[in-house]
Coordinates of C-alpha atoms in Angstrom, one line a residue:
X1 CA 20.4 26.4 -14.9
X2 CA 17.4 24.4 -17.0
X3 CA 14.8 27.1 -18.7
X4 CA 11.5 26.3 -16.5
X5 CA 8.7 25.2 -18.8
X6 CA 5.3 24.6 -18.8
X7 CA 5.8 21.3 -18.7
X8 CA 7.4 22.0 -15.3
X9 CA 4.4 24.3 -14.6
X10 CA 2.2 21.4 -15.3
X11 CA 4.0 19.2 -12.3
X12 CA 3.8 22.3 -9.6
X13 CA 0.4 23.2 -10.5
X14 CA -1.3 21.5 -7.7
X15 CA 1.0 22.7 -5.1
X16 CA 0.6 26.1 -6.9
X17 CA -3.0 26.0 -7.0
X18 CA -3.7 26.0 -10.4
X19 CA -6.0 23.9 -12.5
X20 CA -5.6 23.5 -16.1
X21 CA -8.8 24.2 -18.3
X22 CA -7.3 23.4 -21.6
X23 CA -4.2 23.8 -23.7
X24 CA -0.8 21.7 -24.3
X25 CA 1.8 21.4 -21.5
X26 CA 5.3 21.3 -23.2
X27 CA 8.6 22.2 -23.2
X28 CA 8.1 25.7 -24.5
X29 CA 10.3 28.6 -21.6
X30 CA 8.3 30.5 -19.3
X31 CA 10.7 33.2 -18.4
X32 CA 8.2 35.7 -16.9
X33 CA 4.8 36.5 -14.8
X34 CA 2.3 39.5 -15.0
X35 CA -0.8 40.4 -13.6
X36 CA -2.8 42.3 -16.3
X37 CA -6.7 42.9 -17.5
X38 CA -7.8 40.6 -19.9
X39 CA -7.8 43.5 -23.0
X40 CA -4.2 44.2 -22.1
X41 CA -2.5 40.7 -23.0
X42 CA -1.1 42.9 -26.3
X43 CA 1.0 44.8 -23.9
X44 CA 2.8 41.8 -22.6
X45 CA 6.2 40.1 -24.3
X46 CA 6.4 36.1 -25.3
X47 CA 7.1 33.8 -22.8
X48 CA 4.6 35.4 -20.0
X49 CA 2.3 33.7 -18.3
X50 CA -0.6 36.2 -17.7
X51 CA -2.1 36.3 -14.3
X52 CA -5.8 38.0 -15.2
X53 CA -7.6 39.1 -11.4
X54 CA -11.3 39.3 -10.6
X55 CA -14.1 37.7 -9.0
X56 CA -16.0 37.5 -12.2
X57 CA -15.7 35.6 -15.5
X58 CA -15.1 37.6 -18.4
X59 CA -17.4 37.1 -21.4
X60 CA -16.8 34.2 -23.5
X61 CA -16.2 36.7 -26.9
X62 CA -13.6 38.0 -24.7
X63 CA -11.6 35.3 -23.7
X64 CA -11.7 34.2 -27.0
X65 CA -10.1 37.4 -28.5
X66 CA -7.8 36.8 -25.3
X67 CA -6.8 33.6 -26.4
X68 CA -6.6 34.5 -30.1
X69 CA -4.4 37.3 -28.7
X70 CA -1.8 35.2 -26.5
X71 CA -1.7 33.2 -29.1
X72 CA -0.3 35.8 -31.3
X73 CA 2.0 36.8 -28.6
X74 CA 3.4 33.5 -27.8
X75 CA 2.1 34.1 -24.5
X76 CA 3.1 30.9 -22.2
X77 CA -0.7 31.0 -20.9
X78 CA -3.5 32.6 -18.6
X79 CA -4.6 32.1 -15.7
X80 CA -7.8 33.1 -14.4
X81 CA -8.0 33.6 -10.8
X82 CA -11.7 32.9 -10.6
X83 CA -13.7 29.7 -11.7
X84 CA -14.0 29.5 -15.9
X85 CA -16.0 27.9 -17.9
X86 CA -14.6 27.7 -21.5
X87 CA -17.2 27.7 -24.2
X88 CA -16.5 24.8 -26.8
X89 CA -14.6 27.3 -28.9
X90 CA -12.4 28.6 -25.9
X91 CA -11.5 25.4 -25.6
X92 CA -10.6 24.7 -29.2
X93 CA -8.4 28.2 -29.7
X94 CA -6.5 27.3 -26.9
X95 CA -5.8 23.6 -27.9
X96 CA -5.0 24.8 -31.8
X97 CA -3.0 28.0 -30.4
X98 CA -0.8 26.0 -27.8
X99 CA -2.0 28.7 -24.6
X100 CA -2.9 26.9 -21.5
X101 CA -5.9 28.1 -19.9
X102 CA -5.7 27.3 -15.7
X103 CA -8.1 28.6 -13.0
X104 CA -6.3 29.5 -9.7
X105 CA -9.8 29.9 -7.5
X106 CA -9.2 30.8 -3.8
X107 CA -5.7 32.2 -4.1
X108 CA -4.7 35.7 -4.2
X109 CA -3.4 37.2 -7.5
X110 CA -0.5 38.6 -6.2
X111 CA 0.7 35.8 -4.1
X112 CA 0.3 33.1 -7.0
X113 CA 2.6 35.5 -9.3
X114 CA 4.9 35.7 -6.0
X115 CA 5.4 32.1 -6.0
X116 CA 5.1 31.4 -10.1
X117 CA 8.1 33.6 -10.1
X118 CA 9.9 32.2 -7.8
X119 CA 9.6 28.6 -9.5
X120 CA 10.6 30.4 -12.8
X121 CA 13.8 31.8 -10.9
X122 CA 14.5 28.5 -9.4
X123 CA 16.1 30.0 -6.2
X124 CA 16.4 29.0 -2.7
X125 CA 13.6 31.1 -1.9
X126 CA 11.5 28.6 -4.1
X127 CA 13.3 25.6 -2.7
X128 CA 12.2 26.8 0.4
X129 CA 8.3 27.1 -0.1
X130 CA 8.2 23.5 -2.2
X131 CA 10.1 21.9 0.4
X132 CA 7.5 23.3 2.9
X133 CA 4.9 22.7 1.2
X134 CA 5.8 18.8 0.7
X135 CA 6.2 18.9 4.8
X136 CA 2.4 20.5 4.5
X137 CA 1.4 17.2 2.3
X138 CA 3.3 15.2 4.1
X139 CA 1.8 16.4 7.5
X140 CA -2.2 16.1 5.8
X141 CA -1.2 12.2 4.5
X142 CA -0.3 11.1 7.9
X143 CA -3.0 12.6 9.7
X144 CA -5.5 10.6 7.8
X145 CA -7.4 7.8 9.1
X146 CA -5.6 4.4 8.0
X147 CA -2.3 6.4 6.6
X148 CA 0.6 4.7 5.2
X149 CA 4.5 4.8 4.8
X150 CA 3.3 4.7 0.7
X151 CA 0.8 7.2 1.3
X152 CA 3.1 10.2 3.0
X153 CA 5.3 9.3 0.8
X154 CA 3.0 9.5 -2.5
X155 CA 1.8 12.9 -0.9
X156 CA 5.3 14.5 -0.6
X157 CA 6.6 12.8 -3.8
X158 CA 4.0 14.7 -5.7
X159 CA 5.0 17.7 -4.2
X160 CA 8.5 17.6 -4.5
X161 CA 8.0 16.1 -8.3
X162 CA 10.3 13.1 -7.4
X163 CA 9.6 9.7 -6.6
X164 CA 10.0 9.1 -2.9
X165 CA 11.2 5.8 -1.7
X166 CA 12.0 4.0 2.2
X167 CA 15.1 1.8 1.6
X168 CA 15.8 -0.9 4.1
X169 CA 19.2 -0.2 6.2
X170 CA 19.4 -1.6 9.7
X171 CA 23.0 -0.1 9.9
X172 CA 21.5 3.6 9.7
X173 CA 22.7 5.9 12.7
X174 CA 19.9 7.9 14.4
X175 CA 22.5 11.0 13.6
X176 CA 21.6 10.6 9.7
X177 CA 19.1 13.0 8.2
X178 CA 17.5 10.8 6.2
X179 CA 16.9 7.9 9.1
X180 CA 14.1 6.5 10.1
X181 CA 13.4 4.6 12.9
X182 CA 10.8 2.6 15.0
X183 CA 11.5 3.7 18.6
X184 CA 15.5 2.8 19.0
X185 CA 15.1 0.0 16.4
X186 CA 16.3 1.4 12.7
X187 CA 14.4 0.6 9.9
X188 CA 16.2 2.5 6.3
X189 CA 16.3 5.4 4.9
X190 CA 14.3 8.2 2.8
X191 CA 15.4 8.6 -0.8
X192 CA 14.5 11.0 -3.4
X193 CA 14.7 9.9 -7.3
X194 CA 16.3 13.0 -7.6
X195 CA 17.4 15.3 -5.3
X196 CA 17.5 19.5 -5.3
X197 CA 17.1 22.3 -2.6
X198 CA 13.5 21.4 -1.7
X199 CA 14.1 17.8 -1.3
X200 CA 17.0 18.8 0.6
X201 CA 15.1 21.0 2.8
X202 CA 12.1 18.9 3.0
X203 CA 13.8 14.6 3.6
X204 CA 15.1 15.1 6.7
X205 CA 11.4 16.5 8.6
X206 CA 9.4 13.8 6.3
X207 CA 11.8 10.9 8.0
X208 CA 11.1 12.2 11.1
X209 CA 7.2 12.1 10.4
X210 CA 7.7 8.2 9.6
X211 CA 9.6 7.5 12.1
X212 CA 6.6 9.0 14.6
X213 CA 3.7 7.4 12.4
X214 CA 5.6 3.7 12.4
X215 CA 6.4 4.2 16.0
X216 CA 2.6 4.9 16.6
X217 CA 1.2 2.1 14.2
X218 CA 4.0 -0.6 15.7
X219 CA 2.3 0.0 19.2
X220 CA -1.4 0.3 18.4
X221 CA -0.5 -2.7 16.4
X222 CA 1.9 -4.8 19.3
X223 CA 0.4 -3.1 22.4
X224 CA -2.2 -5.7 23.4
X225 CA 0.8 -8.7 22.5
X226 CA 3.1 -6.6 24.7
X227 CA 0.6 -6.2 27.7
X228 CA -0.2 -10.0 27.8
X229 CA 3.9 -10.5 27.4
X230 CA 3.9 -8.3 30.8
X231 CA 1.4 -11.0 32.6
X232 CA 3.3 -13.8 31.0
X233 CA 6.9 -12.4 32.7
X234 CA 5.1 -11.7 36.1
X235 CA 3.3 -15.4 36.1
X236 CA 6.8 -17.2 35.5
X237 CA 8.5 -14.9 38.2
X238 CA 5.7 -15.5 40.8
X239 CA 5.7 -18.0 43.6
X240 CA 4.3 -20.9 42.4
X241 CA 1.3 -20.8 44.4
X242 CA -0.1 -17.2 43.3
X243 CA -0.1 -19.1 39.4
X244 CA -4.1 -19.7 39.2
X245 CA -4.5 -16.2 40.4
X246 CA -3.1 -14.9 37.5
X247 CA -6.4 -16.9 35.0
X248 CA -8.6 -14.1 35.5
X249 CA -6.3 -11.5 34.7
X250 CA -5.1 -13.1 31.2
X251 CA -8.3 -13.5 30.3
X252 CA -9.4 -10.4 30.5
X253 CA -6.5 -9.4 27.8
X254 CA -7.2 -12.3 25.9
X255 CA -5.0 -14.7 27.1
X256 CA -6.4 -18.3 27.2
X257 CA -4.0 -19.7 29.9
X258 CA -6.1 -22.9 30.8
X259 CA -4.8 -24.0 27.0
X260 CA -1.3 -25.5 25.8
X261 CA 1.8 -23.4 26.1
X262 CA 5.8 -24.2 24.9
X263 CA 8.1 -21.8 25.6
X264 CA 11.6 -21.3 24.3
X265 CA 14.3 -19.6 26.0
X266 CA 17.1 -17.3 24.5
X267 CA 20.4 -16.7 26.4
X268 CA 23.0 -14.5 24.9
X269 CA 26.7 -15.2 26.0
X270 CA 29.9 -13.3 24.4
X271 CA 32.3 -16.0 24.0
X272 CA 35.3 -13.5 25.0
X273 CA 33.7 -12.6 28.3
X274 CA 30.4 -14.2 29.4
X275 CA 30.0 -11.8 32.2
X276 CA 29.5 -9.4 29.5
X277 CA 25.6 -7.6 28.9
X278 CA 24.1 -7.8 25.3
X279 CA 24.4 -4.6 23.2
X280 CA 22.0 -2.3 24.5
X281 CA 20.5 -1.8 20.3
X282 CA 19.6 -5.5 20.1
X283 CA 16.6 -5.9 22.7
X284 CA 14.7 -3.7 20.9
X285 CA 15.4 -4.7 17.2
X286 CA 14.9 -8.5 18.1
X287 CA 11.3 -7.8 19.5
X288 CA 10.3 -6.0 16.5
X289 CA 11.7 -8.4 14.2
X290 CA 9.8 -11.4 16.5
X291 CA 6.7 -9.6 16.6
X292 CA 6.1 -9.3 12.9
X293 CA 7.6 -12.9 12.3
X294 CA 4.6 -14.4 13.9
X295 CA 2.1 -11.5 13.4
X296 CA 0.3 -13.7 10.6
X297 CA 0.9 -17.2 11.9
X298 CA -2.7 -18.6 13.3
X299 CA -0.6 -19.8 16.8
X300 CA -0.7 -17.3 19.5
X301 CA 2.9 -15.9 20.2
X302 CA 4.3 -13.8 23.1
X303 CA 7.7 -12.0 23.5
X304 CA 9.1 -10.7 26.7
X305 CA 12.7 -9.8 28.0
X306 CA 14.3 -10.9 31.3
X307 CA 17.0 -8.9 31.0
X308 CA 19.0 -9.7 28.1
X309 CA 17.0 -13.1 28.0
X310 CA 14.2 -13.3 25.5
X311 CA 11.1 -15.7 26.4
X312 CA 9.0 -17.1 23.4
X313 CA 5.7 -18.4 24.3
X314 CA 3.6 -20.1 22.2
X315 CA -0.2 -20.8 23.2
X316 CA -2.7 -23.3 21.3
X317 CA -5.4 -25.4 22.2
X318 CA -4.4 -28.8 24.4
X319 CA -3.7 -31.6 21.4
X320 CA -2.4 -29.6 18.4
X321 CA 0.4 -31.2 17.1
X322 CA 4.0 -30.7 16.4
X323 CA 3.5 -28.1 18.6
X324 CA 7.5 -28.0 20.2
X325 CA 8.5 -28.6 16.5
X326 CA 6.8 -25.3 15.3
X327 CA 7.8 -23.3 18.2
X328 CA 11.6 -24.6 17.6
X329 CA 11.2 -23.3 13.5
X330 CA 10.1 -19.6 15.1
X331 CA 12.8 -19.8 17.7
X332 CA 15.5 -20.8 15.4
X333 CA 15.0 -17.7 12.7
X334 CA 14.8 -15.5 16.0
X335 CA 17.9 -16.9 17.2
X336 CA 19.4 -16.4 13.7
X337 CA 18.3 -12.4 13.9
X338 CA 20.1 -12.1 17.3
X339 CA 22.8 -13.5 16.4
X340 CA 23.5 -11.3 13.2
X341 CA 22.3 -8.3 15.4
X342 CA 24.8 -8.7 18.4
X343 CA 27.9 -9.6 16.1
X344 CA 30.6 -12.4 15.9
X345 CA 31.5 -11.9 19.6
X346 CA 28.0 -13.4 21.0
X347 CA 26.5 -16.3 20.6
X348 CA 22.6 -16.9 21.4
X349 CA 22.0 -20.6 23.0
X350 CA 18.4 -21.8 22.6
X351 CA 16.2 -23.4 25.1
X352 CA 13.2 -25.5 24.1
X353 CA 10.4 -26.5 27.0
X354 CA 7.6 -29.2 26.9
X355 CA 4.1 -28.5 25.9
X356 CA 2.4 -28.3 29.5
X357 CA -1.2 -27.0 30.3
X358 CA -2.1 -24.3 32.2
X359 CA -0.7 -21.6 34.2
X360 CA 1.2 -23.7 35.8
X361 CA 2.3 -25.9 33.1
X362 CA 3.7 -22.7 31.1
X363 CA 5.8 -21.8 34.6
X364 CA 7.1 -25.7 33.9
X365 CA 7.9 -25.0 30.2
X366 CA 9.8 -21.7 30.9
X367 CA 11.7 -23.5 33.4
X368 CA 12.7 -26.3 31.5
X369 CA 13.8 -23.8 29.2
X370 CA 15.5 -21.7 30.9
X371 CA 17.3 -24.4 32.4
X372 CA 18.2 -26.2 29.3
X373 CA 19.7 -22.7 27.6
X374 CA 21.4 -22.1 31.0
X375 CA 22.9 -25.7 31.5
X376 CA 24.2 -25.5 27.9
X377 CA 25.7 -22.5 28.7
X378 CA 27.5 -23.2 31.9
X379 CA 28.7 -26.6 30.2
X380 CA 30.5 -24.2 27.5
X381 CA 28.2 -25.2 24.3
X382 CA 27.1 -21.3 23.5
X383 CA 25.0 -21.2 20.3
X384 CA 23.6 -24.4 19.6
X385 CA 19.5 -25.5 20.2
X386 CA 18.7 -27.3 23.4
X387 CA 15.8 -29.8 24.0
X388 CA 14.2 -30.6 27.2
X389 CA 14.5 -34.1 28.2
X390 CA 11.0 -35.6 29.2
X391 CA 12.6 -37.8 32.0
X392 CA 12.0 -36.4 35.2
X393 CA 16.0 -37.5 36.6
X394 CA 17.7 -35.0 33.6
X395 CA 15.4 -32.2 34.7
X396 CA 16.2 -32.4 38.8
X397 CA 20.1 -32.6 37.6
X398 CA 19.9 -29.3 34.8
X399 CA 18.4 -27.9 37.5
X400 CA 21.1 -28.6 39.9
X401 CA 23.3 -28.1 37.6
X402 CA 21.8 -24.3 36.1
X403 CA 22.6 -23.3 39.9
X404 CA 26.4 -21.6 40.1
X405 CA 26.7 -22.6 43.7
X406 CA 25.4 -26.0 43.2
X407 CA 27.4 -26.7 40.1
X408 CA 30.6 -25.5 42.2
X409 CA 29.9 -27.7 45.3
X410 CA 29.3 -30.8 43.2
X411 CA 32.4 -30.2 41.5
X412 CA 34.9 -29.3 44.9
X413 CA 33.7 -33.2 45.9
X414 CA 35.5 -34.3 42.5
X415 CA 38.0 -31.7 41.8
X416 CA 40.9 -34.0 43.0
X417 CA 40.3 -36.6 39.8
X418 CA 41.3 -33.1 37.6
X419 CA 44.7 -34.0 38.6
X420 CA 44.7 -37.1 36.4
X421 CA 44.2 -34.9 33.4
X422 CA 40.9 -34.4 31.6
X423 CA 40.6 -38.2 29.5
X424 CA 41.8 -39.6 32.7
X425 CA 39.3 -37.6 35.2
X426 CA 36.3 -38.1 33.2
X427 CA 37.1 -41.6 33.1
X428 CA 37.3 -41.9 36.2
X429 CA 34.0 -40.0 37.2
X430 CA 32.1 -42.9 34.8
X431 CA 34.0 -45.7 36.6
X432 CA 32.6 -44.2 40.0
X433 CA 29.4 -43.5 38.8
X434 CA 28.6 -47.4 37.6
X435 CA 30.5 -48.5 40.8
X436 CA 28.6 -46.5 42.6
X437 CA 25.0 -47.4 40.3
X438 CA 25.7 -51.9 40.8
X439 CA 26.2 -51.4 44.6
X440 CA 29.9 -51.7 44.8
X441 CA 29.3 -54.8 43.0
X442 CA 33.2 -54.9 41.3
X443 CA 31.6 -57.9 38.6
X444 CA 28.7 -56.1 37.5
X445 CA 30.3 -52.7 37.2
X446 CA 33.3 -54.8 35.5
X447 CA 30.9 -55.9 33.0
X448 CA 29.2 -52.6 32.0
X449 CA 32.5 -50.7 31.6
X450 CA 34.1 -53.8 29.9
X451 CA 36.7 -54.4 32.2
X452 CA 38.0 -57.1 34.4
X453 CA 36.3 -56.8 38.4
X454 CA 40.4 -56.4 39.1
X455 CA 40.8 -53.7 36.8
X456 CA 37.6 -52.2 38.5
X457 CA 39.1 -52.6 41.9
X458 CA 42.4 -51.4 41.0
X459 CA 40.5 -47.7 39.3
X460 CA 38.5 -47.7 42.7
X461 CA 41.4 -47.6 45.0
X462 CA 42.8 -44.9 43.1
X463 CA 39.5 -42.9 43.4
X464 CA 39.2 -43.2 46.4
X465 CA 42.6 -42.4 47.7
X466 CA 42.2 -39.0 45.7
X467 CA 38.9 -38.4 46.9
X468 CA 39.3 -39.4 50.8
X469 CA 35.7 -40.4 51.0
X470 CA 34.2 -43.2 53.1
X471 CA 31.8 -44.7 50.4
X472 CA 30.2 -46.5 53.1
X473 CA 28.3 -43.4 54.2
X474 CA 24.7 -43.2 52.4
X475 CA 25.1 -39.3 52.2
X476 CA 28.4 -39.0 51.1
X477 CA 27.5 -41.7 48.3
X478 CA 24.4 -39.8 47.5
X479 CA 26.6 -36.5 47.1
X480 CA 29.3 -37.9 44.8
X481 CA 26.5 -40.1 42.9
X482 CA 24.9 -36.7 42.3
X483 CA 28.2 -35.0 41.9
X484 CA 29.1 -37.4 39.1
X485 CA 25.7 -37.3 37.1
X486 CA 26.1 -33.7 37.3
X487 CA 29.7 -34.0 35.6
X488 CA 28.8 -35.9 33.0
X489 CA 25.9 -34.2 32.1
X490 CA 28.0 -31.0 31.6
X491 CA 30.5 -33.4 29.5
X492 CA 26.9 -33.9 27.4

């Protein structure tokens, strides 16, 4: 084991208590401690650092025939365990005769040589009360107003004479000693530059502290966002005509709903089974991570969960421009995160509404997309970024077509052209659909598709002998009509 020094002394003296007066801090051994009167330093051996007691400073003549006297010794220093004032020659005989000079005011004698000797013996017992005291420092740094990750850190480091450091690791277990995390999101680990018993004793209750202050900052920091999120969620799952009724409310926290809002709309599917729930560790990562993503842009932003479904909301004044384009750029490195959070296995489909005004207009640009991830989704395109058409026909059919038991009822009326095979059957469904759009007209359907009107007669007769529909009845043409938009909409 290393030879403590006073070099070493010099790094412990504040957790020690000791402040040096004068006199070099090298690499010469302290092996020992002793308490002894200041005209008894001849009685002690080299290499002891000399403990002198009392309330009262000695004399100046004395402590200079006390410093002329350790020097003589080799003494490692003295320490005075009241407050000193060296005279200018004290302070020279001490520099020229290599002997330290601290003051330890405010701590008893005997418990400063208790814990001096324990640093010179380097045991576990000393491990024990540096790793402790860290904790203390620790403890102090957090508790002050404005505290910081650095600060605790710079605290504890100083303590513990090594370099503390937070290292990002997302993949950290909660089990680990050395994790820290922000609620259930992880956020890296605590490492010492170098590592013994104390840091050993002291890492694991310092990244716990971390984790508690960063849990506390992240909601005084996201609580108001989070509290206007709630509003948001309740106002786009409200019947439409309680939406005013929620103006008041926002703006009380804040939230200027009379102004321009796009919202974009985050489904996660896993391509193996799209029944399946999102990882339970993603919902709360992916809201951190979105929260300080748009914590310094000048837009207002929301984030709220439906679920597994995340809702982006972004508010500005009626006019500002690009508005859907800056919301998609937000979205899209969002999107990115859940994806690499949740794995290969899931894809995240994107949803992009319209700027619309209002309370109401945000319940129109969370439904447009909602419906745009969820028609995307039900058509099989998992992952990719979907717009909201502006046309007000596309938005009645991805709303049709977002419905399960719509989608399926649609598709019973043309499940008999799936006979023909999937080139033939869509085929068909566009055949029907201009027939159906030029009023039967076999000519002018003939010249959209670029067939002959015989050829379009002949394709006709074999629809409609699979289908066994009278075409003739104004509902049942509106149905198929429907049923075929619908069809080809999920064919994109």
């Amino acid at each position: 084991m290393a030879q403590y020094s006073l070099r070493d002394l010099g790094e412990d003296a504040e957790r020690l208590g000791l402040r040096l007066l004068a006199g070099p801090l090298d690499d010469r051994s302290l092996t020992r401690v002793d308490l002894v009167s200041v005209d008894r330093l001849d009685t002690l051996t080299a290499g002891t650092l000399a403990i002198i007691p009392g309330d009262e400073q000695p004399p100046p003549f004395r402590i200079d025939v006390a410093l002329r006297q350790a020097s003589a010794r080799q003494l490692a220093g003295i320490v005075f365990s009241t407050a000193v004032a060296l005279a200018e020659t004290a302070t020279v005989l001490a520099d020229r005769g290599g002997v330290p000079v601290f003051a330890a005011v405010g701590i008893g004698s005997a418990d400063l040589a208790k814990a001096v000797d324990r640093a010179i013996s380097g045991g576990a017992s000393e491990a024990m009360m540096r790793g402790a005291a860290a904790i203390s420092a620790a403890t102090a740094a957090a508790s002050e107003p404005g505290s910081t990750a650095d600060s605790i850190l710079l605290a504890a480091g100083g303590v513990l004479g090594a370099e503390l450091s937070l290292v990002s690791d997302p993949a950290v277990a909660w089990t680990d000693t050395d994790a820290v995390f922000i609620g259930e999101v992880p956020v890296g680990r605590l490492i010492a530059s170098s590592a013994d018993g104390a840091t050993e004793v002291s890492l694991p209750v310092i990244a716990s502290l971390l984790s508690r202050v960063a849990q506390r900052q992240s909601s005084d920091r996201y609580a108001p966002t989070q509290s206007r999120a709630d509003l948001l969620l309740e106002l786009v799952l409200a019947d439409p005509s309680r939406a005013e009724g929620f103006v008041a409310q926002a703006a009380r926290l804040g939230l200027p709903l009379p102004q321009s809002h796009v919202v974009a709309w985050l489904a996660p599917t896993r391509t193996t089974d799209p029944g399946a729930r999102a990882p339970r560790s993603v919902q709360p990562a992916l809201e951190l991570f979105a929260l300080q993503l748009v914590e310094a842009r000048d837009e207002m932003w929301h984030v709220a969960f439906l679920q597994d479904d995340l809702m982006l909301v972004c508010t500005e004044e009626h006019g500002a421009g690009d508005h859907q384009r800056r919301v998609r750029e937000v979205a899209i490195l969002i999107q990115q995160q859940a994806q690499e959070l949740a794995g290969a296995d899931w894809a995240y489909t994107l949803g992009l509404g319209t700027p619309q005004l209002g309370a109401l207009g945000l319940r129109q640009s969370a439904a447009e997309a909602r419906i745009a991830a969820e028609s995307a989704i039900a058509a099989g395109r998992f992952g990719g970024v979907e717009l909201t058409d502006v046309t007000g026909l596309r938005r009645v059919l991805l709303d049709v077509y977002a419905s399960p038991i719509s989608r399926e009822l649609l598709h019973d009326i043309l499940r008999p052209l799936d006979d023909l095979g999937p080139e033939r059957a869509l085929q068909s469904v566009r055949t029907l659909l201009v027939y159906l759009a030029h009023n039967g007209s076999l000519v002018h359907a003939g010249k959209e598709l670029m067939l002959h009107p015989n050829g379009v007669g002949y394709r006709m007769r074999r629809i409609r002998d699979l289908l066994g529909i009278d075409l003739s009845d104004p509902d049942a043409r509106f149905a198929v009509e429907l049923a075929c938009r619908v069809r080809l909409l999920a064919a994109g």
